[in-house]
Every structure is written in structure tokens, then in C-alpha cells.
XYZ file of C-alpha atoms in Angstrom:
618
model
C 75.636 0.613 -79.198
C 77.775 0.832 -76.027
C 74.565 -0.062 -73.664
C 73.643 -3.205 -75.749
C 77.311 -4.505 -75.385
C 77.300 -4.221 -71.539
C 73.670 -6.181 -71.210
C 73.273 -9.613 -70.191
C 70.150 -11.034 -71.344
C 70.499 -14.427 -70.078
C 71.360 -13.045 -66.506
C 68.261 -10.914 -66.695
C 65.964 -14.013 -67.929
C 67.154 -16.024 -65.148
C 66.572 -13.049 -62.389
C 63.155 -12.834 -63.904
C 62.560 -16.216 -63.637
C 63.835 -16.417 -59.795
C 61.401 -13.579 -58.939
C 58.586 -15.040 -60.559
C 59.114 -18.266 -58.896
C 59.321 -16.663 -55.579
C 56.373 -14.698 -56.031
C 54.304 -17.695 -57.177
C 55.622 -19.503 -54.238
C 54.147 -16.581 -51.946
C 50.983 -16.352 -53.542
C 50.654 -20.222 -53.417
C 51.538 -19.906 -49.831
C 48.907 -16.977 -49.477
C 46.291 -18.974 -50.953
C 46.808 -21.698 -49.032
C 46.732 -20.039 -45.867
C 43.523 -18.258 -47.009
C 42.153 -21.771 -48.077
C 43.406 -23.237 -44.686
C 41.588 -20.391 -42.689
C 38.556 -20.736 -44.617
C 38.230 -24.292 -44.093
C 39.187 -23.645 -40.552
C 36.419 -21.160 -40.108
C 33.756 -23.004 -42.108
C 34.473 -26.616 -41.103
C 36.349 -26.540 -37.618
C 34.404 -23.686 -36.161
C 31.175 -24.188 -38.171
C 29.334 -24.719 -35.136
C 30.496 -21.853 -33.241
C 30.008 -19.272 -35.937
C 26.411 -20.607 -36.548
C 25.650 -19.951 -32.914
C 27.141 -16.734 -32.995
C 25.380 -15.984 -36.160
C 21.840 -17.364 -34.954
C 22.420 -15.370 -31.763
C 22.847 -12.191 -33.651
C 19.700 -13.045 -36.055
C 17.595 -14.656 -33.182
C 16.837 -13.532 -30.000
C 15.250 -14.713 -26.940
C 12.610 -12.247 -25.433
C 10.972 -12.667 -22.125
C 7.410 -11.800 -21.853
C 5.918 -10.113 -18.919
C 2.704 -11.900 -17.228
C -0.679 -10.249 -16.857
C -0.932 -8.970 -13.524
C -3.944 -10.446 -11.405
C -7.019 -8.647 -11.211
C -8.589 -7.208 -7.646
C -12.282 -7.226 -7.045
C -14.473 -6.293 -3.956
C -16.918 -8.605 -2.401
C -19.573 -8.009 -5.123
C -17.282 -8.536 -7.801
C -16.695 -4.920 -8.630
C -13.129 -4.075 -10.223
C -10.989 -2.328 -8.140
C -7.547 -2.845 -9.911
C -7.342 -3.604 -13.699
C -4.704 -3.931 -16.447
C -5.432 -1.376 -19.617
C -3.534 -1.384 -22.762
C -0.943 1.406 -23.804
C 1.330 1.959 -26.320
C 4.682 3.618 -25.309
C 7.742 4.688 -27.612
C 10.935 3.177 -26.235
C 14.469 3.644 -26.972
C 17.473 1.385 -27.031
C 20.330 3.885 -25.835
C 23.002 1.385 -27.423
C 21.590 1.461 -30.858
C 21.047 5.335 -30.601
C 23.988 7.357 -32.285
C 22.891 10.875 -30.554
C 20.281 10.300 -27.817
C 19.765 14.075 -27.189
C 19.186 14.474 -30.836
C 16.904 11.551 -31.029
C 14.867 12.972 -27.977
C 14.463 16.660 -29.605
C 13.319 14.548 -33.025
C 10.571 12.706 -30.982
C 9.654 15.969 -29.021
C 9.055 17.562 -32.796
C 6.992 14.549 -33.504
C 4.947 13.612 -30.730
C 6.004 16.009 -27.842
C 8.656 14.821 -25.154
C 7.991 16.773 -22.066
C 10.499 17.639 -19.409
C 8.812 15.176 -16.981
C 9.216 12.558 -19.768
C 13.017 13.409 -20.072
C 13.333 13.138 -16.535
C 11.665 9.815 -16.049
C 13.453 8.482 -19.089
C 16.972 9.234 -17.287
C 15.759 7.624 -14.161
C 14.297 4.552 -16.299
C 17.747 4.584 -18.087
C 19.949 4.385 -14.782
C 17.734 1.578 -13.540
C 18.052 -0.762 -16.522
C 18.971 -4.454 -15.505
C 21.191 -5.134 -18.561
C 22.497 -3.384 -21.939
C 20.111 -3.275 -24.901
C 16.959 -3.357 -22.745
C 14.543 -0.676 -24.286
C 13.917 2.218 -22.239
C 10.279 3.877 -22.120
C 10.377 7.633 -23.532
C 6.785 8.356 -23.250
C 3.663 6.279 -22.148
C 0.103 6.373 -23.383
C 0.699 7.159 -27.431
C -2.351 8.228 -29.474
C -3.094 6.428 -32.648
C -1.912 9.649 -34.539
C 1.231 9.745 -32.429
C 1.871 5.861 -32.900
C 1.427 6.629 -36.788
C 4.134 9.474 -36.680
C 6.518 7.350 -34.925
C 6.125 4.279 -37.260
C 6.611 6.678 -40.538
C 9.736 7.952 -39.510
C 11.118 4.621 -38.131
C 14.108 4.708 -40.770
C 15.109 8.274 -39.083
C 15.106 6.689 -35.721
C 17.350 3.690 -35.032
C 16.929 2.197 -31.785
C 13.326 3.642 -31.424
C 10.083 1.582 -31.440
C 6.758 1.512 -30.375
C 5.740 -1.251 -27.569
C 2.519 -2.300 -26.432
C 1.943 -3.268 -22.824
C -0.458 -3.258 -19.827
C -0.421 -0.790 -17.451
C -1.962 -0.654 -13.979
C -4.918 1.151 -13.412
C -7.241 1.862 -10.471
C -10.903 2.844 -11.569
C -12.095 4.042 -8.239
C -9.042 6.253 -7.901
C -8.577 8.047 -4.403
C -11.247 6.018 -2.658
C -9.195 2.767 -2.477
C -5.783 4.404 -2.409
C -4.519 3.495 0.998
C -5.928 0.379 1.293
C -4.949 -1.118 -2.450
C -1.590 0.831 -2.179
C -0.393 0.815 -5.999
C 2.349 -0.670 -8.063
C 5.234 1.242 -9.363
C 8.540 1.008 -11.482
C 11.039 -1.504 -9.748
C 13.897 0.664 -8.073
C 17.459 -0.095 -7.598
C 16.986 -1.585 -3.974
C 14.105 -3.635 -5.170
C 16.318 -4.780 -8.099
C 19.209 -6.001 -6.004
C 16.550 -7.882 -3.859
C 15.244 -9.520 -6.826
C 18.646 -10.156 -8.248
C 19.720 -11.883 -5.055
C 17.477 -14.942 -5.527
C 17.818 -16.785 -9.302
C 14.174 -17.794 -8.976
C 13.047 -14.337 -8.332
C 15.168 -12.579 -10.717
C 13.870 -15.336 -13.381
C 10.082 -14.486 -12.582
C 10.845 -10.827 -12.881
C 13.070 -10.932 -16.072
C 10.539 -9.161 -18.159
C 8.783 -6.937 -15.433
C 9.051 -3.379 -14.954
C 6.557 -3.020 -12.148
C 6.174 -4.222 -8.547
C 3.485 -3.725 -5.666
C 4.736 -1.037 -3.435
C 2.054 -0.545 -0.905
C -1.220 -2.252 0.661
C -2.923 -5.213 -1.026
C -0.733 -4.837 -4.127
C 2.462 -5.098 -2.199
C 0.902 -7.972 0.434
C -0.094 -10.153 -2.412
C 2.403 -9.404 -4.967
C 3.809 -13.028 -5.337
C 0.026 -14.231 -6.162
C -0.678 -11.152 -8.514
C 2.501 -11.075 -10.454
C 2.329 -14.789 -12.402
C 5.193 -16.432 -14.447
C 6.914 -14.921 -17.415
C 7.059 -16.534 -20.871
C 9.322 -15.906 -23.577
C 9.282 -15.778 -27.588
C 12.173 -16.486 -29.996
C 12.413 -13.905 -32.584
C 14.367 -13.196 -35.877
C 15.661 -9.571 -36.139
C 16.999 -7.822 -38.911
C 20.280 -5.873 -39.053
C 18.730 -2.764 -37.398
C 17.429 -5.195 -34.611
C 13.829 -4.864 -35.548
C 11.733 -7.971 -35.193
C 10.871 -9.534 -38.429
C 8.935 -12.849 -37.298
C 8.470 -14.708 -34.104
C 9.781 -18.425 -34.341
C 8.670 -19.857 -31.290
C 6.609 -18.702 -28.200
C 5.698 -19.824 -24.853
C 2.919 -17.756 -23.058
C 3.340 -16.032 -19.473
C 1.064 -17.442 -16.772
C -1.178 -14.672 -15.620
C -1.159 -13.703 -11.981
C -3.984 -14.849 -9.820
C -7.019 -12.895 -9.071
C -8.180 -11.897 -5.954
C -11.425 -10.903 -4.225
C -11.561 -8.813 -1.115
C -14.075 -8.465 1.905
C -14.020 -4.794 0.752
C -17.325 -3.514 -0.236
C -16.963 -0.655 -2.971
C -20.358 0.709 -2.157
C -19.574 1.284 1.509
C -16.168 2.698 0.743
C -17.555 5.249 -1.917
C -20.284 6.083 0.887
C -17.593 6.611 3.459
C -15.411 9.050 1.112
C -18.590 10.815 0.525
C -19.449 11.315 3.997
C -15.822 12.196 5.127
C -15.695 14.639 2.480
C -13.567 17.925 3.779
C -12.585 16.163 6.922
C -9.606 14.540 8.206
C -10.006 10.941 9.752
C -10.660 7.266 9.032
C -13.416 4.449 8.870
C -12.702 0.915 9.422
C -15.559 -1.439 9.403
C -15.386 -5.246 10.098
C -17.864 -8.174 9.478
C -18.077 -9.642 13.079
C -18.599 -13.247 11.841
C -15.880 -13.497 9.237
C -13.173 -10.710 10.424
C -13.553 -9.660 7.051
C -12.756 -5.641 6.453
C -15.537 -4.232 4.691
C -14.341 -0.680 4.665
C -10.859 0.609 5.368
C -10.988 4.154 4.548
C -8.456 7.316 5.053
C -9.032 10.921 4.106
C -7.795 12.681 2.485
C -6.039 10.336 -0.122
C -4.459 10.550 -3.260
C -4.844 9.296 -6.976
C -2.624 6.078 -7.198
C -2.575 6.358 -11.007
C 0.062 8.874 -10.606
C 2.459 6.569 -9.273
C 2.419 3.642 -11.712
C 4.384 4.882 -14.536
C 5.983 7.558 -12.439
C 4.929 10.579 -10.351
C 6.372 13.829 -11.461
C 8.623 16.090 -8.658
C 5.758 18.738 -9.133
C 2.944 16.243 -8.150
C 4.915 14.338 -5.296
C 6.245 17.709 -3.953
C 2.394 18.977 -3.529
C 1.279 15.564 -1.856
C 4.245 15.417 0.447
C 3.882 19.272 1.726
C 0.129 19.189 2.021
C -0.709 19.846 5.621
C -3.631 17.458 5.585
C -1.103 14.667 4.806
C -2.854 12.870 2.010
C -0.169 10.092 1.586
C -0.676 9.053 5.397
C -3.029 6.132 6.091
C -4.992 7.255 9.236
C -6.926 4.075 9.224
C -3.827 1.714 9.960
C -1.049 4.165 11.273
C -2.969 7.042 12.683
C -2.764 6.841 16.559
C -5.435 8.404 18.797
C -6.246 8.525 22.135
C -9.302 6.132 22.502
C -11.019 8.451 24.882
C -14.215 7.360 26.205
C -14.724 4.302 23.689
C -12.534 2.581 25.853
C -15.022 2.739 28.642
C -17.082 -0.485 27.392
C -14.055 -2.729 27.751
C -12.893 -1.264 30.940
C -16.431 -1.726 32.265
C -16.440 -5.252 31.307
C -13.310 -5.853 33.245
C -14.775 -4.014 36.059
C -17.816 -6.084 36.707
C -16.397 -9.442 35.312
C -13.094 -9.062 38.118
C -15.578 -8.148 40.992
C -14.285 -4.657 41.212
C -17.901 -3.450 41.081
C -21.371 -4.773 40.378
C -23.702 -3.473 37.862
C -26.045 -2.002 40.540
C -23.109 -0.512 42.565
C -23.122 3.172 42.321
C -20.960 6.233 42.999
C -21.598 9.860 43.611
C -20.338 12.126 40.805
C -19.997 15.875 41.661
C -18.185 16.610 38.599
C -14.655 15.906 39.795
C -12.251 13.177 41.252
C -9.238 13.349 43.363
C -6.782 10.800 44.413
C -6.007 10.508 48.390
C -3.198 12.897 49.329
C -3.083 14.733 45.853
C -4.052 18.042 45.212
C -4.557 17.179 41.367
C -8.349 17.453 40.467
C -9.502 15.219 37.490
C -12.833 16.589 36.187
C -15.619 15.241 34.410
C -17.003 16.463 31.062
C -19.985 17.558 32.559
C -19.141 20.268 35.088
C -21.933 19.605 37.754
C -21.482 15.892 37.390
C -23.918 13.117 37.004
C -25.025 12.387 40.580
C -25.391 8.755 41.553
C -23.974 6.588 38.840
C -23.802 2.899 38.278
C -22.071 1.315 35.219
C -25.041 1.254 33.056
C -25.503 5.174 33.505
C -21.721 5.450 33.261
C -21.653 3.971 29.711
C -24.706 5.537 28.682
C -23.882 9.266 29.975
C -20.201 8.655 29.584
C -19.129 9.504 32.978
C -15.866 10.311 33.447
C -15.778 10.338 37.486
C -17.062 6.506 37.688
C -14.146 5.245 35.613
C -11.576 7.293 37.227
C -12.754 5.581 40.519
C -12.887 2.150 38.944
C -9.773 2.302 36.981
C -7.798 3.354 40.225
C -9.670 0.107 42.239
C -8.949 -2.272 39.131
C -5.162 -0.952 39.067
C -2.981 -1.163 36.084
C -1.804 -4.719 36.697
C -5.318 -6.025 35.756
C -6.433 -3.254 33.335
C -3.396 -3.905 30.969
C -3.754 -7.524 30.160
C -7.433 -7.549 30.093
C -7.372 -4.570 27.446
C -4.797 -6.430 25.769
C -7.066 -9.475 25.130
C -9.092 -7.114 22.936
C -6.041 -6.544 20.507
C -5.170 -2.937 22.095
C -1.266 -2.779 21.728
C -0.958 -5.352 19.098
C -0.967 -6.107 15.340
C -3.547 -8.689 14.781
C -4.562 -8.074 10.996
C -3.633 -11.180 8.956
C -2.974 -9.517 5.775
C -2.853 -5.763 6.355
C 0.743 -4.432 6.258
C 2.405 -1.360 7.814
C 0.124 -1.389 10.761
C 1.059 0.442 13.781
C 0.375 -1.428 17.219
C -0.863 1.611 19.073
C 0.074 2.044 22.413
C -1.060 0.123 25.708
C 0.861 1.832 28.311
C 1.849 -0.027 31.551
C 4.404 -0.367 34.167
C 7.155 -2.256 31.819
C 6.692 0.191 28.981
C 6.811 3.062 31.272
C 9.987 2.062 32.836
C 11.678 1.044 29.557
C 10.836 4.249 27.563
C 10.102 7.018 30.301
C 12.565 5.768 33.271
C 9.900 6.431 35.447
C 7.584 4.434 37.904
C 3.785 4.060 36.872
C 1.812 6.525 39.130
C -1.941 6.112 40.245
C -2.429 9.196 37.989
C -1.674 7.450 35.034
C -4.030 4.806 35.638
C -6.790 7.769 36.066
C -6.028 9.006 32.597
C -6.127 5.526 31.315
C -9.502 4.997 32.792
C -10.993 7.331 30.154
C -8.800 6.352 27.394
C -6.577 9.550 27.691
C -2.947 9.796 28.982
C -0.479 7.687 27.107
C -2.574 5.182 25.587
C -3.050 5.146 21.669
C -4.889 3.238 19.201
C -5.441 3.135 15.548
C -8.833 3.248 13.760
C -8.288 -0.545 12.886
C -7.681 -1.435 16.411
C -10.834 0.110 17.705
C -12.984 -1.579 14.952
C -11.108 -4.891 15.704
C -11.559 -4.494 19.760
C -15.550 -3.880 18.797
C -15.830 -6.724 16.437
C -14.378 -8.805 19.369
C -16.785 -7.610 21.739
C -20.019 -7.895 19.244
C -18.643 -11.645 18.732
C -18.742 -11.981 22.767
C -15.100 -12.672 23.095
C -14.411 -14.744 20.129
C -11.425 -13.632 17.880
C -11.830 -13.763 14.347
C -8.692 -11.781 13.108
C -9.402 -8.760 10.515
C -8.450 -9.839 6.814
C -8.820 -8.181 3.577
C -8.684 -11.197 1.355
C -12.025 -12.888 0.849
C -11.305 -15.387 -1.971
C -8.300 -16.246 -4.422
C -8.000 -17.812 -7.799
C -5.051 -19.921 -6.542
C -4.300 -22.005 -3.505
C -3.095 -19.371 -1.075
C -4.398 -19.386 2.377
C -4.087 -17.122 5.381
C -2.113 -17.928 8.256
C -4.273 -17.887 11.504
C -1.835 -18.915 13.928
C -1.117 -15.682 15.238
C -4.726 -14.932 16.267
C -5.075 -13.891 19.939
C -6.925 -16.517 22.104
C -10.748 -15.699 23.004
C -11.865 -13.320 25.557
C -13.721 -15.464 28.199
C -15.567 -13.679 30.866
C -16.168 -15.153 34.298
C -20.077 -14.316 33.718
C -21.287 -14.715 30.124
C -24.214 -12.541 31.054
C -22.046 -9.522 31.286
C -21.807 -9.413 27.460
C -25.505 -8.800 27.218
C -25.910 -6.376 29.867
C -22.987 -4.309 28.202
C -24.870 -4.571 24.654
C -27.807 -3.385 26.361
C -25.845 -0.412 28.036
C -24.526 0.479 24.744
C -27.509 0.272 22.793
C -28.882 2.700 25.384
C -26.117 5.217 24.380
C -28.078 5.468 21.162
C -31.809 4.709 22.339
C -31.764 6.228 26.029
C -33.057 9.486 26.783
C -29.675 10.804 27.930
C -27.328 8.794 25.383
C -24.510 10.471 23.927
C -25.345 9.412 20.631
C -29.019 9.785 20.874
C -28.858 11.939 17.746
C -28.854 8.674 15.591
C -32.689 7.790 16.555
C -33.870 10.272 13.819
C -32.409 7.503 11.307
C -32.345 4.458 13.250
C -33.244 1.683 10.795
C -31.377 -1.266 12.905
C -30.663 -1.184 16.524
C -27.164 -0.121 17.176
C -24.928 -0.540 20.233
C -22.291 2.210 20.297
C -19.945 4.427 22.451
C -18.976 8.009 21.593
C -15.542 9.436 22.449
C -13.877 12.651 22.556
C -10.075 12.825 22.409
C -8.149 15.897 23.672
C -5.828 17.379 21.378
C -4.324 19.931 23.668
C -4.511 19.985 27.434
C -6.514 22.850 28.965
C -6.105 24.362 32.577
C -8.019 22.556 35.425
C -9.922 25.443 36.333
C -10.924 26.279 32.624
C -13.545 25.374 30.401
C -13.127 24.019 26.791
C -13.671 26.742 24.506
C -14.117 25.494 20.891
C -14.309 29.023 19.538
C -10.982 29.849 20.998
C -9.006 27.243 19.559
C -7.697 26.894 16.181
C -9.676 24.092 14.255
C -6.525 21.883 14.252
C -6.234 21.945 18.202
C -9.999 20.915 18.848
C -11.163 17.598 20.181
C -11.101 14.574 17.925
C -14.660 12.885 17.361
C -14.720 9.032 17.697
C -17.325 6.389 17.355
C -17.648 2.902 17.542
C -20.648 0.702 17.218
C -21.766 -2.907 15.967
C -25.429 -3.896 14.911
C -27.605 -5.459 14.905
C -27.468 -5.821 18.857
C -29.162 -9.071 19.292
C -27.047 -10.857 16.370
C -23.918 -8.372 15.471
C -23.165 -8.500 11.949
C -21.022 -5.591 11.530
C -18.786 -3.584 13.902
C -17.641 0.217 12.734
C -14.987 2.660 14.296
C -15.156 6.294 12.863
C -12.366 9.153 13.844
C -13.196 12.551 12.543
C -9.861 14.773 13.527
C -10.998 18.025 15.383
C -14.548 16.785 14.808
C -15.464 17.762 18.579
C -19.235 16.315 18.858
C -19.219 12.479 17.914
C -22.951 12.562 18.061
C -22.817 15.211 15.120
C -19.784 14.026 13.100
C -18.549 10.659 13.608
C -21.670 8.517 14.772
C -23.651 9.487 11.911
C -21.046 8.313 9.446
C -20.883 4.845 11.505
C -24.709 4.835 11.222
C -24.934 5.214 7.350
C -22.456 2.452 6.801
C -24.499 0.257 9.170
C -27.517 1.057 7.260
C -26.194 0.146 3.910
C -24.270 -2.954 5.037
C -27.714 -4.357 6.657
C -30.019 -2.719 4.461
C -28.630 -3.229 1.099
C -29.471 0.233 -0.044
C -27.002 3.236 -0.687
C -27.126 4.485 2.486
C -27.615 8.556 3.289
């Protein structure tokens, strides 16, 4: 009763109404703000959010071009692309990478090497959300296991791609080189140029060595792209638009796969190199270094174990002896020096010296011995070439002098890089006064000239240089610089502006007379390569050489049995054939092979027979 008397119902009603009005106003304002916001988002910002929505649903993916193929001169495939399936992972879409890798290990097997390579590829990614390969070369059964479990593997997918493959394996490893994953240094170089960055936007591999590197720009091709629609998990549901990539250009090389395989067979168990050049074109027919390696190991990433095994091998399988091996040319230099002797009038073909087995400079106690202890007796230039008389060339080198020897030998390419499309070649070493002063801080002495006279001392040449000089000799001084590329599906041409000038003799007949002397090295009764007569199918002009690895005392004899195998003399042989119209020039070096007539010369002969005869050689 007392409560009711104190309540003011009209006041309560007014309070309620005012509160309701205020609440209604607030709700109206909130609804108006929400409506305005919705209108602003859907009308004013329509274009912006439509683009964001489309970009979230639709993505542009670059497509890698198919790499150009490489063929030999007869159309045999040397480098191809093989399809393979890989399991990939996008780190940004994976909640727990370690757990996912363990799950994949249970499903298909992920080795420690795979994990190691995955981490390396992950570090080298160009941009976020790029997929990283976990494992290459999945089988159909492994693909099925991954696809069945896709719902439990967010960010994981199976990707088809073309991977480089070298069907010839070790046989062409050094000359072709290989492709490998783009590393950080290469990536920085690519990103520095917008055009190059675009070209490699979808590429993971690049040429690392050899032909693959030199012709990278031609072999690579141009990328394409596809516009795809994706679901909430980022998986592609359909392709909306596609522009196909332009494949790289195919290349045909002068190399002859039959000759390369034959060189590999004949060099088995030996260390050394063989280079054969087509005289008229300069085409490199064979460029083989032994031992080699399997380039396929490097394509998708070589393991530390495999790389360490190659790196630590004392036979140096990663070292390309054909272009980087530097050897004293030894007696293979004598035909070139002999040409200079007669052409400059230092001596005539008929002029003789008496060889008693040794040579001494005036006022010097140093004795320079001939390989034949008792000497060769009366010797002219032809006999000095045929029997490889050291004393004759000691004497003639001193009479000719370094100031005339150096430029004459240089005209044949010694001490220079002359190959047009072979990278990483060494220039060898053609010593002279300026070189010795600059590198040894010493004058050039007559004794240095004596050693140079038989291709020893400071002088060094690579097998490619020896083959090149022999080809120039066979071509009667006409220079056609060595090259690997025979033809190209594009419009690339080789720049020949750096080719040296032709070697012009004062008397052109000296070419023929030297050819005859070199032919007698093989066919003469006392020729140092007369062992080739047993299998002589085509007339060969050649010259043997024996390069010392270690010096021996002046009064001591060379004792093969007393030396460790790796300290024995190198065996060299240069040759060209046929003699009357040379087509092929060959240089062969067998490390520690000692007798060129028994080791390097038969290898050269077999390659010549195969090239000229068309058979499989012996």
C-alpha cells in the first residue's frame, strides 16, 4: 500500500518513452551507418574489391619454355628433355612443414638428401608462394598416394615438368656441360635486367658449363603464362586463358657421337684427352677428357656425398683436360719449329748437323742430351722430324732465336684462345722475353731457347691448341677457327672477327715437304710412329712427343720402372689425314703414357679411320 502511494506512473512512462526514442535513434543511426558502409563498399569501392576478389580467385602463372635439344652432326640426340613428376610444397600454405615432410616420408619416402635439397631450394625461392620441389621422379604409385591424401596435405601438390637428361652420360660430360638449379648469384644477375628476369620468371634451371652455358640464350626459349581459377585451398580448378611458351632453339654440333664414344672406349683406364678437328670447316669432331662424370647427377641437385667423391678423386674427373689441361708439347712442336727454320732461311732442308747425343751452348757446362744416348749421326731436317732428333732442334732453336720463334709459333695459335664457342679454355703458355721479365723478373737466356726447341721448359699447350695448330698446318696455313656449332634452328651466327690471320710462308713448297716428313714419321723405317703401319688404312702425317713430368739428372737414364706411375712421361701425338688432301686433324695426350707410338698414336689413328672410313673403328 505504502509502495503504491509513492510510485509516479506517468513519470515512468515518460522515462521509458525517452529511452526507447534514444535507443531507436541509436539503432537507426547504426543501421544508416551500416547501410552507408555497405553502399560504400559495394558501389563506391566496387572496382577495388572486385579486383581483390578476382586476384584471390584468379592467378597468373608463368609457364616455363621447353629447352632446345642438342644433336650431333649425324642427328643423334645428345641432350633431351624427359617428363617427370615432382611433389611440391608451398611453405606459406603449410601449418607445420616438418610434420608434412614426415607424412610425405611415410607415404612415398623422403630421404635426407631430399630434405637437404628442399631446404636449399626453399632458400633460393624468388618470391613468396612459389612451390618448392620436395622430391623428383615420382612413380605412378607414389603419385596416386599423394593425390589420395591431398586433403591432409595443404600446400602440397604433384607437378609435371620437363627435366634435362643426357643419354650419353659421361661421354659428353665436359663438352656439353650441364644445366642446374639457378643459384643466388645467378638469380641476382637475372633480376638485374627486367627482360632477363621476365624470361626466367618460370625457369628453375640454367646452363652451368660447356655448350649448355655458351648457348643458354638460344636454348632457353621464351616463357608463356596461364590464367587459372583457384579454390580456397589455392588448388587450380580450371584454366581460363593460356599463352603457350616458345620453346628454345635446337642446336646441331659438329661433334660426332661415334667418334666420341670410340675415344671414350680407347681412353678407358687412362687419364688424358683427345681433340679432333675437321680441317676445312674448323668443326670440332671430338673433344673428350678422361676420366669424366655423369652430368645427370647435377641437373636436379647433386648430393654432398656424390660431389665430394668427384671432388676428392685424385684422377680429377671434374677437370676438363681437353681445354684446361696444360702440357709441354714436347716433340709435337718440332714440325712447327722446323717450318720456321727453313722458311726463315736459318737452315735448308739439305743442311745437316752432326748429332753425337748431346748439345752444349758456347761457354756453358750444361749438357742437353738427346733422347737417343749415342745420337743420330748426320741429320737434316727431314730426318730430325722422322726420328725426332733433339740435338738438331736444340741447335736450330738457338740459331733462330726467341725473337723469331715466338711470333712464328704464335701464328699457329699457341699461347692464344682461338676457339669461337668453347668457354673456359686456357690459353696455354708461349714464353718469351716480355713474359719472363713480367712473371719471373728475369732475362731470357739461351738455355730457355734450347728447352723451347723441343717443346719443353716453360712452354705449355692444351690438347685443343695442339689440334688447332695441327689443323692450321694441314690447311697449309689457312685459319679456320675451331667451333662446336654446326647449325642452328634460329638465326644465330658465330662471330669470326677474332680469327687470327693466315700463316703465309715465303716458300709454299715447304708445306708439302713438311707433310712428307711427317708422313715418314708413320711410314718411314725409323719413324717414331711406325707401329701404326699395321693398321694403316689412310695415309697419316703425324708427330710423336714425350713430355717429361719430372726432371732427371744429366748423367742419369730415364728408368720407367723406378718411377711411380704418375711421374712417368706423358705421351703425345698430333696427326692429320689424308696427307694429299687433309680432312681431319687430331691431338691425343695420354698422361704418363710414356711411348706415344704405343698409347696416344693408335687412339688418333682409330679416330682417323672411323672418320674417313665411316666404320666403327678399332
